[in-house]
Amino acid sequence: MTTPNHAPRPMLTEAQLSRLPSEHPLRTAGTDRSPMIRAMLGDRPEHPPVWFMRQAGRSLPEYRAAREGTNMLESCLTPDLASEITLQPVRRHHVDAAIFFSDIVVPLKVAGLDVDILPGKGPVMGAPFNSMERIAELPEVPDSAFDPIREAVALTVEQLGSTPLIGFAGAPFTVAAYMAEGGSSRDHLGPRTMMYRDPEAWDALAGWVSRVSAQFLSAQIEAGASAVQLFDSWAGSVSERDYREHVMKYSAGVLSAVEPYGVPRIHFGTGTGELLVAMKEAGADVVGVDYRIDLDQAAERVGRDTPLQGNIDPALLDAGWGVLQKHTMDVLSKGKAAAAHIVNLGHGVPPGTDPAVLTRLVEFIHES
Amino acid sequence: MTTPNHAPRPMLTEAQLSRLPSEHPLRTAGTDRSPMIRAMLGDRPEHPPVWFMRQAGRSLPEYRAAREGTNMLESCLTPDLASEITLQPVRRHHVDAAIFFSDIVVPLKVAGLDVDILPGKGPVMGAPFNSMERIAELPEVPDSAFDPIREAVALTVEQLGSTPLIGFAGAPFTVAAYMAEGGSSRDHLGPRTMMYRDPEAWDALAGWVSRVSAQFLSAQIEAGASAVQLFDSWAGSVSERDYREHVMKYSAGVLSAVEPYGVPRIHFGTGTGELLVAMKEAGADVVGVDYRIDLDQAAERVGRDTPLQGNIDPALLDAGWGVLQKHTMDVLSKGKAAAAHIVNLGHGVPPGTDPAVLTRLVEFIHES
């Protein structure tokens, strides 16, 4: 007998479909019947679908070769290179989705800000956006500025067929944290102080990021992404109260801006065990869980009807196959507590990971 | 009427006292009747006692002057300098305790390892301890190697009178994480992978750190420290299961090694909301809480009979007096949920903090 969970569901309403171009893969290639999208909609497809955060990246020799001599942001904004890098892990690992190769500061570069990504150091800004004067300088960004993104996405989905592409953007808190500090920091005191000392400046900054993040995700969806992930790397540095008072609405702004398209929205951050409910309430269809708590605990917190994504510990990718296999079986088993389970890591693929382990892991998960 | 909480308690048993030298301040200066130590023992003294993590440090101009031209580890191991730096914030802010000026990697330097602290980068090791071969090279350290520490502590308590000195050590996970990686990292994959790939090597490494940390704290207590804090900066990067299976026993080893002295033991880490119960069970008399959860929540988790330390958000030190005052009142009010409350920040004093704010904050807390 088929359980209600296994019944085919219509993916998009007519109104939603009409918002997508006629050549969108949800209409033409049928990515909505792929195991990945079905799971994101609460279904349990024939095999557990899997993708890996940062699957397109330094763990792959073909990535290092493709990137050679091109800096990170330039790579993200060169359509055929970004597309090639996005496709590499799908070819190699046979994962169930591609994740668009990009970076959380790409919208800042698109907006014309002085930003770069330095190897081993992460994003650096020419000067921090830590005052109302500075923040007032932030430009409105025309949608056309995202054309290189659209082009890269279109090139990619053309080759992906029924394998969905997941679009990607950094969440406002994380992006605004880099902007407020002018770069990386451990404690994110800059944005956290600004929320209290100058709530208007914080609102202006996070509101601006919220708008460009929404433009960035919309461009990806319109060009062919079948799902999106909003990635809040640093959300775990705030208390739940601060999250609800000073962070959540900007993420909700991004998620609600793309809601009309009807594609599933994943919301993920690290160290966010205590924030999962708020992150769901911000407008997530799928809640991403880091490796710090078990999926059955997460399901209890957010409600068992919410599809969960996660949460193989990246530290175990290099711990030997036996250990990894046992851990993966545990993750799959605990994932059954949720309505649906998109298998992933609990954080990004570490750069030193042996890609053969990832390929084998996908195979093992598909056979589970 | 005096509640049982306010009744004077004997601090140490005769057996415990006999383990301390006759000139120990707990015997001579009566630090056990100080507001700080009374609160750590579960009492509510006339005013809430307060100290600040990293109160001895870069926020003070007199610290920057004293340190000029001397590198960090050299400063920690120069008794009169370490003592002077330890005393500075007590003189300036009138806090209720001094915290011994040191660093979590000091025991590694004392053990003769190739370690340094680089400005803006943190600890760096000559080569990582990431294999059994390397770990087997770790020396047993004679207690006499900690003589510069004893000397600094003795010089300090001589001048502190009835104000207690809190001793300080890094917890084994955090120190071993630096050793396994050869320096700082964000995700601590090195130690977390080692626990699974090579549990024997992990055990040898964390066990070694546990022993030298116990020696380091014992030296401080024997020379006059009236309490100790075990500081696990990175504990928040492991799940509760991993903490209990691969981390807790090494911290418990340190805490139980100093238990016979009878001085209160504080256990603190950041991002540890989900680990507080385990951190208490490791052998803490006082549980330190970071700024991410409220003290009443923390009290509910660890039990209301446990004295709590914390948890003013360091991000608010620079948010304006009105905001900080309101927040501090909230922290004091929520701290009433616990048997006793040692007021502190939820993490260290940021280097850019205006020291006048800290002085004013101590005054405000003392008048509360």
XYZ file of C-alpha atoms in Angstrom:
736
model
C 0.000 0.000 0.000
C 1.199 3.457 -0.832
C 1.324 5.774 2.141
C 0.127 9.348 1.622
C 3.773 10.403 1.745
C 4.492 8.388 -1.376
C 1.611 9.688 -3.463
C 2.686 11.839 -6.388
C 2.008 15.488 -5.712
C 1.612 18.354 -8.088
C 4.679 20.460 -7.672
C 3.560 23.883 -8.695
C 0.236 25.582 -9.106
C -0.696 27.057 -12.472
C -0.087 30.526 -11.044
C 3.391 29.525 -9.924
C 4.218 27.876 -13.229
C 3.210 31.007 -15.056
C 5.920 32.880 -13.165
C 8.609 30.644 -14.572
C 9.854 30.916 -18.164
C 8.492 28.249 -20.515
C 11.906 26.591 -20.789
C 12.308 26.215 -17.001
C 13.495 22.692 -16.132
C 10.604 22.250 -13.744
C 8.380 22.416 -16.836
C 10.590 20.801 -19.453
C 13.018 18.387 -17.816
C 10.656 17.442 -15.028
C 13.015 18.079 -12.143
C 9.926 18.128 -9.948
C 9.748 14.345 -10.304
C 13.399 13.931 -9.293
C 14.098 12.190 -5.985
C 15.668 15.402 -4.640
C 12.725 17.706 -5.244
C 10.203 15.057 -4.214
C 11.995 14.711 -0.858
C 12.071 18.466 -0.424
C 8.306 18.438 -0.880
C 7.886 15.879 1.888
C 7.917 12.696 -0.154
C 10.069 9.577 0.309
C 11.388 8.645 -3.143
C 12.759 5.189 -4.068
C 16.218 6.062 -2.736
C 17.352 8.757 -0.297
C 18.484 11.761 -2.331
C 21.873 13.202 -1.486
C 23.991 16.256 -2.259
C 26.917 17.759 -0.399
C 27.414 21.340 0.637
C 30.578 22.632 -1.061
C 30.575 19.567 -3.377
C 31.743 21.943 -6.123
C 35.088 22.963 -4.755
C 38.629 22.299 -3.730
C 38.151 18.624 -2.910
C 38.036 17.953 -6.677
C 41.220 17.944 -8.795
C 39.159 18.997 -11.825
C 37.978 22.012 -9.825
C 41.508 23.003 -8.918
C 42.492 22.653 -12.568
C 39.530 24.702 -13.817
C 40.106 27.441 -11.245
C 43.854 27.716 -11.830
C 44.814 31.324 -12.422
C 41.303 32.685 -11.898
C 40.374 34.281 -8.617
C 37.309 33.163 -6.717
C 34.893 35.992 -7.462
C 35.980 36.172 -11.081
C 35.257 32.431 -11.358
C 31.794 32.902 -9.888
C 31.031 35.632 -12.420
C 32.393 33.848 -15.503
C 29.325 31.936 -16.709
C 30.963 28.995 -18.486
C 33.472 28.476 -15.662
C 30.844 28.696 -12.898
C 28.682 26.287 -14.875
C 31.505 23.809 -15.469
C 32.440 23.835 -11.776
C 28.801 23.356 -10.781
C 28.522 20.302 -13.047
C 31.795 18.608 -12.000
C 30.577 16.902 -8.815
C 27.364 15.749 -10.494
C 29.389 13.983 -13.172
C 31.825 12.503 -10.706
C 29.696 11.584 -7.691
C 26.239 11.134 -9.253
C 24.698 13.259 -6.544
C 20.994 14.006 -6.849
C 21.373 17.742 -7.227
C 23.839 20.325 -8.376
C 24.493 23.270 -6.100
C 25.198 26.475 -7.948
C 28.880 27.378 -7.602
C 28.979 30.785 -6.025
C 29.850 32.610 -2.856
C 27.831 34.529 -0.316
C 29.583 37.788 -1.251
C 28.872 37.478 -4.996
C 25.848 39.820 -4.752
C 28.148 42.425 -3.165
C 30.531 42.162 -6.100
C 27.576 42.352 -8.493
C 26.483 45.499 -6.645
C 29.870 47.022 -7.396
C 31.252 46.977 -3.855
C 34.959 46.707 -3.105
C 35.070 43.046 -2.033
C 37.431 40.164 -2.650
C 38.002 36.642 -1.373
C 41.545 35.932 -0.260
C 42.786 32.332 -0.114
C 42.882 31.127 3.488
C 41.356 34.360 4.710
C 37.869 34.554 3.233
C 36.016 37.701 2.187
C 37.607 41.112 2.728
C 35.944 44.442 2.074
C 37.720 47.666 1.147
C 36.173 49.366 4.184
C 33.544 48.176 6.636
C 29.894 49.238 6.441
C 29.680 50.138 10.099
C 27.861 53.467 10.110
C 24.697 54.935 8.654
C 26.814 57.178 6.424
C 28.579 54.214 4.876
C 25.410 52.156 4.619
C 23.604 55.027 2.923
C 26.135 54.672 0.086
C 24.879 51.202 -0.786
C 23.401 51.260 -4.291
C 20.126 49.849 -5.466
C 21.087 47.047 -7.825
C 19.280 46.572 -11.153
C 18.127 42.994 -11.820
C 20.167 43.067 -15.010
C 23.361 43.177 -12.928
C 22.693 39.522 -12.188
C 22.809 38.545 -15.879
C 26.125 36.646 -15.554
C 24.415 34.549 -12.863
C 21.419 33.911 -15.100
C 23.714 32.911 -17.920
C 25.701 30.492 -15.735
C 22.515 28.921 -14.397
C 20.997 28.567 -17.876
C 24.160 26.913 -19.199
C 24.088 24.537 -16.253
C 20.484 23.411 -16.264
C 20.705 22.814 -20.009
C 23.122 19.998 -19.217
C 21.527 18.740 -16.024
C 18.336 17.367 -17.546
C 16.093 16.051 -14.793
C 18.749 16.579 -12.102
C 17.751 19.720 -10.242
C 20.000 22.686 -9.657
C 19.853 24.207 -6.190
C 20.337 27.952 -6.104
C 22.384 29.521 -3.358
C 22.605 32.728 -1.348
C 24.081 33.822 1.957
C 21.580 34.918 4.562
C 21.450 38.601 5.520
C 22.999 38.197 8.989
C 26.055 36.399 7.674
C 26.590 38.695 4.695
C 25.934 41.814 6.774
C 28.376 40.487 9.394
C 31.170 40.497 6.805
C 30.129 43.959 5.683
C 29.925 45.392 9.201
C 33.351 44.010 10.132
C 34.959 44.484 6.728
C 35.890 40.786 6.739
C 35.850 37.618 8.817
C 35.756 37.599 12.595
C 35.242 34.989 15.215
C 32.647 36.583 17.454
C 30.830 38.857 15.019
C 30.830 41.646 17.559
C 30.468 44.253 14.799
C 26.978 43.302 13.648
C 25.868 42.169 17.089
C 26.833 45.494 18.650
C 25.300 47.441 15.764
C 21.891 45.796 16.323
C 21.772 47.414 19.744
C 23.833 50.572 19.395
C 22.372 51.654 16.113
C 19.329 49.551 15.243
C 18.456 51.855 12.334
C 21.832 51.342 10.714
C 21.536 47.585 11.280
C 18.071 47.628 9.729
C 19.339 49.568 6.727
C 22.294 47.213 6.244
C 20.467 43.920 6.775
C 17.517 45.210 4.747
C 19.797 46.040 1.826
C 21.398 42.587 1.961
C 17.964 41.017 2.192
C 16.923 42.747 -1.038
C 20.050 41.843 -3.041
C 19.943 38.264 -1.737
C 16.360 38.018 -2.932
C 17.418 39.375 -6.347
C 20.307 36.903 -6.435
C 18.064 33.913 -5.665
C 15.287 35.111 -7.975
C 17.770 35.357 -10.845
C 18.857 31.788 -10.214
C 15.294 30.482 -10.041
C 14.171 32.348 -13.131
C 17.132 30.970 -15.057
C 16.383 27.420 -14.037
C 17.145 26.569 -10.373
C 14.576 24.121 -9.021
C 15.231 24.800 -5.328
C 17.232 27.269 -3.240
C 19.334 27.197 -0.100
C 19.693 30.220 2.138
C 22.948 29.769 4.004
C 23.456 31.524 7.350
C 26.996 30.519 8.307
C 27.174 32.728 11.378
C 23.607 32.545 12.706
C 24.875 30.289 15.485
C 26.654 33.258 17.031
C 23.420 34.902 18.153
C 20.998 33.931 20.881
C 17.511 32.829 19.906
C 16.153 36.102 21.263
C 18.513 38.182 19.147
C 17.787 35.957 16.180
C 14.067 36.543 16.501
C 14.407 40.263 17.195
C 17.216 41.329 14.889
C 17.923 38.626 12.303
C 14.916 36.542 11.387
C 12.911 39.151 9.514
C 15.684 39.781 6.994
C 15.978 36.073 6.213
C 12.201 35.852 6.087
C 12.322 38.723 3.600
C 14.503 36.705 1.233
C 12.500 33.519 1.661
C 9.157 35.225 1.159
C 10.425 37.101 -1.902
C 11.047 33.787 -3.669
C 7.976 32.018 -2.280
C 5.788 32.887 -5.303
C 8.008 30.760 -7.546
C 7.007 27.703 -5.537
C 10.435 26.071 -5.526
C 11.494 24.457 -2.222
C 13.514 26.675 0.091
C 16.196 25.147 2.326
C 17.413 27.155 5.316
C 20.737 26.163 6.869
C 23.269 27.452 9.367
C 25.900 25.989 11.684
C 25.672 25.874 15.464
C 21.965 26.510 15.098
C 20.498 23.658 17.168
C 18.678 26.167 19.350
C 17.519 28.253 16.366
C 15.978 25.563 14.169
C 12.385 26.424 15.032
C 12.917 30.126 14.314
C 14.747 29.281 11.082
C 11.791 27.181 9.990
C 9.369 29.936 10.926
C 11.385 32.333 8.762
C 9.846 30.541 5.794
C 11.783 27.329 5.175
C 10.325 24.336 3.407
C 13.349 22.244 4.376
C 15.411 22.778 7.516
C 19.131 22.057 7.253
C 20.715 20.581 10.377
C 24.410 20.740 11.202
C 26.294 17.759 12.659
C 25.933 18.857 16.287
C 22.494 17.401 16.946
C 20.810 14.227 15.735
C 18.067 14.383 13.119
C 15.518 12.778 15.435
C 16.167 15.559 17.976
C 15.881 18.121 15.184
C 12.591 16.568 14.022
C 11.267 16.815 17.548
C 12.170 20.482 17.660
C 10.846 21.630 14.285
C 7.975 19.169 13.960
C 7.989 15.820 12.239
C 6.185 17.130 9.152
C 9.178 19.260 8.134
C 11.641 17.724 5.670
C 15.134 17.797 7.120
C 18.476 18.049 5.378
C 21.702 16.710 6.860
C 23.768 15.775 8.736
C 26.750 13.478 8.185
C 29.684 14.863 10.189
C 32.301 16.133 7.704
C 34.983 15.185 10.249
C 34.143 11.531 9.581
C 34.772 11.679 5.817
C 38.416 11.085 6.625
C 37.926 8.657 9.517
C 37.909 5.417 7.521
C 35.109 3.766 5.554
C 33.871 1.547 8.378
C 33.394 4.489 10.735
C 31.789 6.616 8.011
C 29.448 3.835 6.939
C 28.269 3.185 10.480
C 27.749 6.892 11.091
C 25.858 7.288 7.782
C 23.551 4.398 8.684
C 22.843 6.131 11.975
C 22.075 9.411 10.179
C 19.750 7.634 7.724
C 17.996 5.853 10.551
C 17.499 9.022 12.624
C 16.361 10.862 9.477
C 13.326 8.570 9.414
C 11.936 10.627 12.300
C 11.211 13.409 9.793
C 8.594 13.455 7.032
C 11.373 13.384 4.468
C 15.146 13.403 4.450
C 17.574 15.059 2.079
C 20.922 13.470 2.891
C 23.815 15.905 3.136
C 26.744 16.716 5.354
C 26.357 18.696 8.561
C 28.627 21.358 7.012
C 30.638 21.789 3.804
C 33.012 19.251 2.242
C 36.476 19.902 3.763
C 38.944 20.903 1.021
C 41.253 17.968 1.792
C 38.562 15.323 1.364
C 39.373 12.336 -0.853
C 36.728 12.591 -3.597
C 36.597 8.778 -3.905
C 35.086 8.684 -0.422
C 32.281 11.012 -1.516
C 31.551 8.940 -4.621
C 31.409 5.776 -2.526
C 29.215 7.501 0.020
C 26.677 8.523 -2.619
C 26.590 4.944 -3.883
C 26.102 3.615 -0.366
C 23.287 6.073 0.351
C 21.560 5.271 -2.935
C 21.620 1.588 -2.085
C 20.234 2.135 1.409
C 15.151 35.959 58.146
C 18.265 34.436 56.734
C 17.601 31.790 54.116
C 19.748 28.656 54.196
C 21.555 30.046 51.151
C 22.822 32.950 53.226
C 24.124 30.909 56.150
C 27.907 30.957 56.461
C 29.443 27.687 55.366
C 32.788 26.186 56.194
C 34.836 26.366 53.056
C 37.332 23.587 53.411
C 37.579 20.482 55.501
C 40.591 19.984 57.748
C 41.877 17.371 55.311
C 41.627 19.833 52.432
C 43.286 22.625 54.380
C 46.184 20.348 55.214
C 46.887 20.005 51.489
C 47.445 23.736 51.151
C 50.600 25.493 52.332
C 50.234 27.359 55.627
C 50.550 30.748 53.901
C 47.717 30.004 51.414
C 45.324 32.982 51.209
C 42.380 30.749 51.971
C 43.978 30.301 55.419
C 45.622 33.662 55.954
C 43.767 36.349 53.987
C 40.404 34.673 54.314
C 39.486 34.690 50.637
C 36.911 32.036 51.518
C 34.808 34.800 53.106
C 35.031 36.968 50.003
C 31.806 37.569 48.052
C 33.313 35.759 45.039
C 34.181 32.513 46.779
C 30.997 32.541 48.837
C 28.947 32.777 45.623
C 30.952 29.966 44.057
C 30.031 27.835 47.060
C 26.333 28.509 46.524
C 25.883 31.503 48.798
C 24.366 34.909 48.000
C 26.719 37.528 49.458
C 25.729 41.170 50.172
C 26.441 42.208 46.586
C 26.692 40.141 43.380
C 30.368 39.342 42.812
C 31.745 40.086 39.375
C 34.865 39.427 37.317
C 35.384 39.512 33.562
C 36.986 36.886 31.399
C 40.052 38.457 29.725
C 39.841 41.417 32.146
C 43.656 41.334 32.188
C 44.390 42.193 28.608
C 44.417 44.482 25.633
C 41.421 46.580 26.699
C 43.698 48.233 29.305
C 46.271 50.883 28.293
C 48.422 49.867 31.299
C 48.424 46.315 29.924
C 49.540 47.447 26.483
C 52.280 49.511 28.125
C 53.447 46.639 30.335
C 53.452 44.168 27.453
C 55.289 46.453 25.012
C 58.246 44.633 23.509
C 57.531 41.322 25.262
C 55.826 38.534 23.409
C 52.754 36.830 24.824
C 54.219 33.574 26.079
C 57.309 35.297 27.448
C 54.981 37.649 29.371
C 53.070 34.707 30.820
C 56.306 33.107 32.014
C 57.903 36.251 33.494
C 56.587 36.170 37.071
C 56.608 39.857 37.942
C 55.084 40.827 34.592
C 52.361 38.159 34.731
C 51.606 39.222 38.293
C 51.449 42.928 37.430
C 49.111 42.257 34.503
C 46.907 40.054 36.680
C 46.586 42.841 39.257
C 45.874 45.705 36.825
C 42.126 45.137 36.326
C 41.585 44.580 40.053
C 43.104 47.965 40.813
C 41.234 49.706 38.031
C 37.813 48.071 38.037
C 37.510 46.803 41.640
C 36.352 43.434 40.389
C 35.808 40.739 43.013
C 38.488 38.405 41.734
C 41.697 38.436 39.787
C 42.060 35.946 36.964
C 45.581 34.675 36.516
C 47.088 36.160 33.357
C 48.069 33.240 31.197
C 47.167 31.402 28.025
C 45.846 27.946 27.314
C 49.089 26.986 25.528
C 51.372 28.018 28.423
C 51.628 24.407 29.684
C 52.815 23.400 26.199
C 55.562 26.014 26.347
C 56.429 24.869 29.882
C 56.651 21.317 28.494
C 59.247 22.537 26.007
C 57.098 22.238 22.870
C 57.601 24.452 19.833
C 54.653 26.791 20.298
C 54.117 30.506 19.933
C 51.245 32.980 19.911
C 51.164 35.294 16.917
C 49.283 38.587 17.132
C 45.978 38.316 15.264
C 46.558 34.651 14.550
C 46.609 32.885 17.901
C 48.668 29.825 18.829
C 50.862 28.161 16.220
C 52.821 24.956 16.717
C 56.037 24.026 14.938
C 54.380 20.856 13.634
C 51.015 19.298 14.441
C 50.611 16.371 16.837
C 48.458 14.375 14.480
C 49.869 10.862 14.685
C 50.779 8.362 17.360
C 54.459 8.780 16.448
C 54.332 12.496 17.098
C 52.223 12.143 20.210
C 54.602 9.532 21.604
C 57.274 12.259 21.609
C 55.381 14.300 24.209
C 57.451 14.510 27.382
C 56.366 13.928 30.929
C 56.679 17.313 32.592
C 58.203 17.665 36.080
C 56.122 19.752 38.502
C 59.145 22.002 38.941
C 58.749 23.181 35.337
C 55.761 25.161 36.584
C 57.880 27.146 39.069
C 57.569 30.446 37.112
C 53.793 30.014 37.406
C 54.025 29.378 41.142
C 56.195 32.428 41.524
C 53.799 34.666 39.574
C 50.838 33.409 41.573
C 52.635 33.889 44.906
C 53.622 37.456 43.974
C 50.029 38.148 43.014
C 48.146 36.761 45.988
C 50.571 38.564 48.314
C 49.082 41.810 47.017
C 45.483 40.686 46.634
C 44.698 40.240 50.320
C 41.188 38.914 50.692
C 40.425 39.257 46.968
C 40.674 35.753 45.514
C 42.797 34.804 42.559
C 41.169 32.479 40.049
C 43.550 30.044 38.411
C 43.192 29.254 34.747
C 43.778 26.406 32.301
C 42.565 25.431 28.865
C 40.509 22.238 28.719
C 42.026 19.195 27.017
C 39.777 19.282 23.919
C 40.642 22.878 23.106
C 44.367 22.534 23.774
C 44.554 19.198 21.955
C 42.655 20.763 19.038
C 45.440 23.327 18.588
C 48.021 20.571 18.881
C 46.276 18.243 16.411
C 45.901 21.025 13.834
C 49.167 22.793 14.590
C 47.218 26.020 15.123
C 43.784 27.586 14.951
C 41.018 26.308 12.726
C 37.357 27.002 12.386
C 35.863 23.524 12.363
C 38.410 21.584 14.395
C 38.271 18.727 11.923
C 41.732 17.537 12.992
C 40.840 16.485 16.531
C 37.298 15.487 15.615
C 38.509 13.160 12.866
C 41.274 11.779 15.086
C 38.760 10.710 17.748
C 37.234 8.344 15.222
C 40.087 7.425 12.896
C 42.630 6.840 15.594
C 40.982 6.797 19.013
C 44.194 5.570 20.650
C 46.166 8.539 19.367
C 43.372 10.864 20.481
C 43.375 9.247 23.900
C 47.146 9.608 24.172
C 47.024 13.264 23.118
C 44.032 14.356 25.201
C 45.313 12.292 28.138
C 48.667 14.047 27.989
C 47.001 17.468 27.894
C 44.748 16.434 30.754
C 47.793 15.624 32.889
C 49.708 18.840 32.152
C 46.549 20.927 32.623
C 46.092 19.307 36.025
C 49.724 20.106 36.886
C 49.235 23.687 35.673
C 46.126 24.214 37.813
C 47.611 22.428 40.827
C 50.648 24.699 40.708
C 48.361 27.737 40.712
C 46.278 26.446 43.615
C 49.282 25.441 45.681
C 50.799 28.866 45.163
C 47.645 30.632 46.274
C 44.745 30.505 43.764
C 41.425 30.257 45.605
C 39.388 28.945 42.666
C 40.048 27.694 39.139
C 38.441 27.981 35.744
C 38.774 25.283 33.115
C 38.223 26.972 29.775
C 37.058 24.903 26.801
C 36.906 27.480 23.989
C 36.102 24.966 21.268
C 33.850 22.489 23.089
C 30.889 23.974 21.234
C 32.167 22.406 18.028
C 31.291 18.871 19.139
C 27.931 17.198 19.546
C 26.821 16.192 23.020
C 27.387 12.552 22.100
C 30.958 13.196 20.991
C 31.513 15.338 24.049
C 30.415 12.551 26.350
C 32.289 9.839 24.456
C 35.527 11.552 23.477
C 35.982 14.789 25.418
C 34.384 14.753 28.849
C 36.667 12.269 30.567
C 39.781 14.343 29.890
C 38.184 17.460 31.375
C 36.900 15.360 34.250
C 40.475 14.180 34.727
C 41.669 17.750 35.252
C 38.761 18.692 37.495
C 39.064 15.582 39.656
C 42.830 16.024 39.971
C 42.292 19.361 41.699
C 39.217 18.306 43.656
C 41.190 17.346 46.787
C 42.241 20.980 47.250
C 38.603 21.903 47.776
C 38.734 25.165 45.825
C 35.718 25.888 43.586
C 36.060 24.756 39.995
C 34.399 26.755 37.204
C 33.868 25.054 33.829
C 33.224 27.285 30.829
C 33.049 27.064 27.061
C 31.357 28.949 24.230
C 28.479 27.651 22.129
C 27.905 25.047 24.824
C 24.199 25.525 25.559
C 23.551 21.887 24.726
C 26.600 20.663 26.686
C 26.040 22.400 30.019
C 24.760 19.311 31.801
C 27.701 17.203 30.632
C 30.120 19.994 31.549
C 28.665 20.080 35.042
C 28.874 16.299 35.318
C 32.554 16.515 34.383
C 33.102 17.859 37.885
C 32.225 21.554 37.916
C 31.202 23.405 41.055
C 30.224 26.435 38.971
C 28.951 26.273 35.396
C 29.931 29.138 33.105
C 27.293 30.135 30.557
C 28.024 32.002 27.330
C 25.781 34.808 26.084
C 23.708 32.598 23.763
C 21.213 31.334 26.337
C 19.603 32.999 29.328
C 20.683 32.089 32.852
C 17.197 30.915 33.804
C 17.266 28.474 30.872
C 20.734 27.382 31.940
C 19.557 26.881 35.526
C 16.728 24.736 34.256
C 19.179 22.591 32.327
C 21.872 22.077 34.950
C 19.671 22.211 38.040
C 18.872 25.201 40.184
C 21.295 24.173 42.924
C 24.318 24.804 40.678
C 25.964 28.223 40.911
C 26.117 29.830 37.481
C 28.629 32.256 36.038
C 27.814 34.684 33.268
C 26.572 36.000 30.928
C 26.543 39.659 29.870
C 26.898 39.778 26.088
C 30.327 41.289 25.289
C 28.801 42.759 22.130
C 26.776 45.104 24.343
C 29.789 46.631 26.127
C 30.038 49.004 23.204
C 26.317 49.510 22.601
C 25.776 52.507 24.894
C 25.277 52.636 28.663
C 21.474 52.539 28.583
C 21.405 49.354 26.515
C 24.135 47.726 28.618
C 22.447 48.668 31.884
C 19.109 47.250 30.801
C 20.763 44.063 29.581
C 22.758 43.711 32.817
C 19.590 44.093 34.895
C 18.039 41.328 32.835
C 21.077 39.083 33.395
C 21.008 39.764 37.148
C 17.311 39.047 37.276
C 17.591 35.762 35.326
C 20.601 34.791 37.454
C 18.254 34.608 40.446
C 16.961 31.334 39.014
C 20.216 29.707 40.146
C 21.383 28.996 43.690
C 24.111 31.579 43.265
C 25.373 33.872 40.557
C 28.884 34.955 39.695
C 28.440 37.858 37.311
C 30.699 37.787 34.271
C 30.552 38.254 30.533
C 29.320 35.533 28.217
C 32.816 35.507 26.627
C 36.047 37.493 27.001
C 36.398 41.283 27.063
C 36.846 42.419 23.430
C 40.238 44.111 22.992
C 38.654 47.371 21.814
C 36.463 47.791 24.909
C 36.514 51.170 26.648
C 37.783 50.285 30.137
C 35.641 53.053 31.676
C 32.574 51.039 30.686
C 33.857 48.023 32.600
C 34.595 50.097 35.708
C 31.124 51.604 35.586
C 29.595 48.170 35.035
C 31.292 46.767 38.146
C 29.985 49.702 40.165
C 26.485 49.205 38.816
C 26.541 45.472 39.596
C 27.847 46.082 43.098
C 25.007 48.519 43.762
C 22.355 46.126 42.443
